[in-house]
Coordinates of N, CA and C in Angstrom, one line a residue:
M22 N -15.5 -8.5 -13.4 CA -15.4 -8.8 -12.0 C -16.6 -8.3 -11.2
S23 N -16.8 -8.9 -10.1 CA -18.0 -8.5 -9.3 C -17.5 -7.5 -8.2
S24 N -18.4 -6.9 -7.5 CA -18.1 -5.9 -6.5 C -18.2 -6.5 -5.1
T25 N -17.9 -7.8 -4.9 CA -17.9 -8.4 -3.6 C -16.7 -8.0 -2.8
S26 N -16.9 -8.1 -1.5 CA -15.8 -7.7 -0.6 C -14.9 -8.9 -0.5
L27 N -13.6 -8.6 -0.2 CA -12.6 -9.6 -0.1 C -11.5 -9.1 0.8
A28 N -10.6 -10.0 1.2 CA -9.4 -9.6 1.9 C -8.2 -10.0 1.0
V29 N -7.3 -9.1 0.7 CA -6.2 -9.4 -0.1 C -4.9 -9.0 0.6
S30 N -3.9 -9.7 0.2 CA -2.5 -9.4 0.7 C -1.6 -9.2 -0.5
F31 N -0.7 -8.2 -0.3 CA 0.2 -7.9 -1.3 C 1.5 -7.4 -0.7
V32 N 2.6 -7.5 -1.4 CA 3.9 -7.0 -0.9 C 4.3 -5.7 -1.5
V33 N 4.8 -4.8 -0.7 CA 5.2 -3.5 -1.1 C 6.7 -3.3 -0.7
K34 N 7.3 -2.4 -1.5 CA 8.6 -1.9 -1.1 C 8.4 -0.4 -0.9
V35 N 8.7 0.1 0.3 CA 8.5 1.5 0.6 C 9.8 2.3 0.5
Q36 N 9.6 3.4 -0.1 CA 10.8 4.4 -0.1 C 10.4 5.6 0.7
P37 N 10.8 5.6 2.0 CA 10.5 6.8 2.8 C 11.3 8.0 2.4
N38 N 10.9 9.2 3.0 CA 11.6 10.4 2.7 C 11.5 10.8 1.2
A39 N 10.5 10.4 0.5 CA 10.4 10.8 -0.9 C 9.9 12.2 -1.0
S40 N 10.0 12.8 -2.1 CA 9.5 14.2 -2.3 C 8.0 14.3 -2.2
K41 N 7.3 13.2 -2.5 CA 5.8 13.1 -2.3 C 5.4 11.7 -2.2
T42 N 4.2 11.5 -1.6 CA 3.7 10.1 -1.5 C 2.9 9.8 -2.7
C43 N 3.4 8.7 -3.4 CA 2.7 8.2 -4.6 C 3.1 6.8 -5.0
A44 N 2.4 6.2 -5.9 CA 2.8 4.9 -6.5 C 4.1 5.1 -7.2
G45 N 5.0 4.1 -7.1 CA 6.3 4.2 -7.7 C 6.6 3.1 -8.7
G46 N 5.6 2.4 -9.2 CA 5.8 1.4 -10.2 C 5.9 0.0 -9.5
R47 N 6.5 -0.9 -10.2 CA 6.7 -2.2 -9.7 C 8.2 -2.5 -9.7
E48 N 8.6 -3.3 -8.8 CA 10.0 -3.8 -8.7 C 10.0 -5.3 -8.4
G49 N 10.0 -6.1 -9.4 CA 9.9 -7.5 -9.3 C 8.5 -7.8 -8.8
E50 N 8.4 -8.6 -7.7 CA 7.0 -8.9 -7.2 C 6.4 -7.8 -6.3
F51 N 7.2 -6.8 -6.1 CA 6.8 -5.7 -5.1 C 6.1 -4.5 -5.8
L52 N 5.1 -4.0 -5.2 CA 4.6 -2.7 -5.6 C 5.4 -1.7 -4.9
K53 N 6.0 -0.7 -5.6 CA 6.8 0.3 -4.9 C 6.0 1.5 -4.6
I54 N 6.1 1.9 -3.4 CA 5.3 3.1 -2.9 C 6.3 4.1 -2.3
R55 N 6.3 5.3 -2.8 CA 7.1 6.4 -2.3 C 6.3 7.1 -1.2
I56 N 6.9 7.3 -0.1 CA 6.3 7.9 1.1 C 7.0 9.1 1.5
A57 N 6.4 10.3 1.6 CA 7.0 11.5 2.0 C 7.5 11.5 3.4
A58 N 6.8 10.8 4.3 CA 7.1 10.8 5.7 C 8.4 10.1 6.0
P59 N 9.1 10.5 7.1 CA 10.4 9.8 7.4 C 10.1 8.5 8.2
P60 N 11.1 7.6 8.1 CA 10.9 6.3 8.8 C 11.2 6.4 10.3
V61 N 10.5 7.3 11.0 CA 10.8 7.6 12.4 C 9.5 7.5 13.2
D62 N 9.5 6.8 14.3 CA 8.3 6.7 15.2 C 7.1 6.2 14.4
G63 N 7.2 5.4 13.4 CA 6.1 4.8 12.7 C 5.4 5.7 11.7
K64 N 6.0 6.9 11.5 CA 5.3 7.9 10.6 C 5.2 7.4 9.2
A65 N 6.2 6.7 8.7 CA 6.1 6.2 7.3 C 5.1 5.1 7.2
N66 N 5.0 4.2 8.2 CA 3.9 3.2 8.2 C 2.6 3.8 8.3
E67 N 2.4 4.8 9.1 CA 1.1 5.5 9.1 C 0.7 6.1 7.8
A68 N 1.7 6.7 7.1 CA 1.5 7.4 5.8 C 1.2 6.3 4.8
L69 N 1.8 5.1 4.9 CA 1.6 4.0 4.0 C 0.1 3.5 4.1
I70 N -0.3 3.3 5.3 CA -1.7 2.9 5.6 C -2.7 3.9 5.0
E71 N -2.4 5.2 5.3 CA -3.3 6.2 4.8 C -3.4 6.3 3.3
F72 N -2.2 6.1 2.6 CA -2.1 6.1 1.2 C -3.0 5.0 0.6
V73 N -2.8 3.8 1.1 CA -3.5 2.6 0.6 C -5.0 2.8 0.8
A74 N -5.4 3.2 2.0 CA -6.8 3.3 2.4 C -7.4 4.4 1.5
R75 N -6.8 5.5 1.3 CA -7.3 6.6 0.4 C -7.5 6.1 -1.0
R76 N -6.5 5.4 -1.5 CA -6.6 4.9 -2.9 C -7.7 3.9 -3.1
L77 N -7.9 3.1 -2.1 CA -9.0 2.1 -2.2 C -10.3 2.5 -1.7
S78 N -10.4 3.7 -1.2 CA -11.6 4.3 -0.6 C -12.2 3.4 0.5
I79 N -11.3 3.0 1.4 CA -11.7 2.3 2.6 C -11.2 2.9 3.8
A80 N -11.7 2.5 5.0 CA -11.2 3.0 6.2 C -9.8 2.5 6.5
K81 N -9.0 3.4 7.2 CA -7.6 3.0 7.5 C -7.6 1.8 8.4
S82 N -8.6 1.5 9.2 CA -8.7 0.3 10.0 C -8.8 -1.0 9.3
C83 N -9.1 -0.9 8.0 CA -9.1 -2.1 7.1 C -7.8 -2.4 6.5
V84 N -6.8 -1.6 6.7 CA -5.5 -1.8 6.1 C -4.5 -2.2 7.2
H85 N -3.8 -3.3 7.1 CA -2.9 -3.8 8.1 C -1.6 -4.2 7.5
I86 N -0.5 -3.9 8.3 CA 0.8 -4.3 7.9 C 1.0 -5.7 8.6
R87 N 1.0 -6.7 7.9 CA 1.1 -8.1 8.4 C 2.5 -8.5 8.8
S88 N 3.5 -8.0 8.0 CA 4.9 -8.2 8.3 C 5.7 -7.1 7.8
G89 N 6.9 -6.9 8.3 CA 7.8 -5.9 7.8 C 7.6 -4.5 8.4
V90 N 7.1 -4.5 9.6 CA 6.8 -3.2 10.2 C 8.1 -2.3 10.3
S91 N 9.2 -2.9 10.5 CA 10.5 -2.1 10.6 C 11.4 -2.3 9.4
S92 N 10.8 -2.8 8.3 CA 11.5 -3.0 7.1 C 10.9 -2.2 5.9
R93 N 11.7 -2.0 4.9 CA 11.1 -1.4 3.7 C 10.2 -2.3 2.9
R94 N 10.4 -3.6 3.1 CA 9.6 -4.6 2.4 C 8.5 -5.1 3.4
K95 N 7.3 -4.9 3.0 CA 6.2 -5.2 3.9 C 5.1 -6.0 3.2
V96 N 4.3 -6.8 4.0 CA 3.2 -7.5 3.5 C 2.0 -6.7 4.0
I97 N 1.1 -6.2 3.1 CA -0.1 -5.5 3.5 C -1.3 -6.3 3.3
Q98 N -2.2 -6.3 4.2 CA -3.5 -7.0 4.1 C -4.6 -5.9 4.1
V99 N -5.5 -6.0 3.1 CA -6.6 -5.1 3.0 C -7.9 -5.9 3.1
E100 N -8.8 -5.4 3.9 CA -10.1 -6.1 4.1 C -11.2 -5.1 3.5
G101 N -12.3 -5.7 3.0 CA -13.4 -5.0 2.6 C -13.3 -4.2 1.3
C102 N -12.4 -4.6 0.4 CA -12.2 -3.9 -0.8 C -12.8 -4.6 -2.0
S103 N -13.5 -3.9 -2.8 CA -14.1 -4.5 -4.0 C -13.0 -4.9 -5.0
N104 N -13.4 -5.9 -5.9 CA -12.4 -6.3 -6.9 C -12.1 -5.1 -7.8
E105 N -13.1 -4.3 -8.2 CA -12.8 -3.2 -9.1 C -11.8 -2.2 -8.5
K106 N -12.0 -1.9 -7.3 CA -11.1 -0.9 -6.7 C -9.7 -1.4 -6.6
F107 N -9.6 -2.7 -6.3 CA -8.2 -3.3 -6.2 C -7.6 -3.3 -7.5
V108 N -8.3 -3.7 -8.6 CA -7.7 -3.7 -9.9 C -7.3 -2.3 -10.3
D109 N -8.1 -1.3 -10.0 CA -7.7 0.1 -10.3 C -6.5 0.5 -9.5
F110 N -6.4 0.1 -8.3 CA -5.2 0.4 -7.5 C -4.0 -0.2 -8.1
L111 N -4.0 -1.5 -8.5 CA -2.9 -2.1 -9.1 C -2.5 -1.4 -10.4
A112 N -3.5 -0.9 -11.2 CA -3.2 -0.2 -12.4 C -2.3 1.0 -12.2
E113 N -2.4 1.6 -11.0 CA -1.6 2.8 -10.7 C -0.1 2.5 -10.8
F114 N 0.3 1.2 -10.6 CA 1.7 0.8 -10.6 C 2.2 0.3 -11.9
G115 N 1.3 0.3 -12.9 CA 1.8 -0.1 -14.3 C 1.8 -1.7 -14.3
S116 N 2.4 -2.2 -15.4 CA 2.5 -3.6 -15.6 C 3.9 -4.2 -15.4

């Protein structure tokens, strides 16, 4: 794969109030992400964006919740991420 920039979208299932923020495997078509923050006042969404940005080594402003802001199931769009970083990110969730 090349290291060109791209925008990708993927679906996640968020588990707020987890003991720690981490990748939680896959559940069907969803990447499961455990978030330590509570689902109050957007704190879990902020923590989700921070988690994804940190794992992909990109700015938080490059990570957007496209749908599902008030749902556990969300569509995330990431801009400016290299193919290699995204493949490594997916590997955290297993197969």
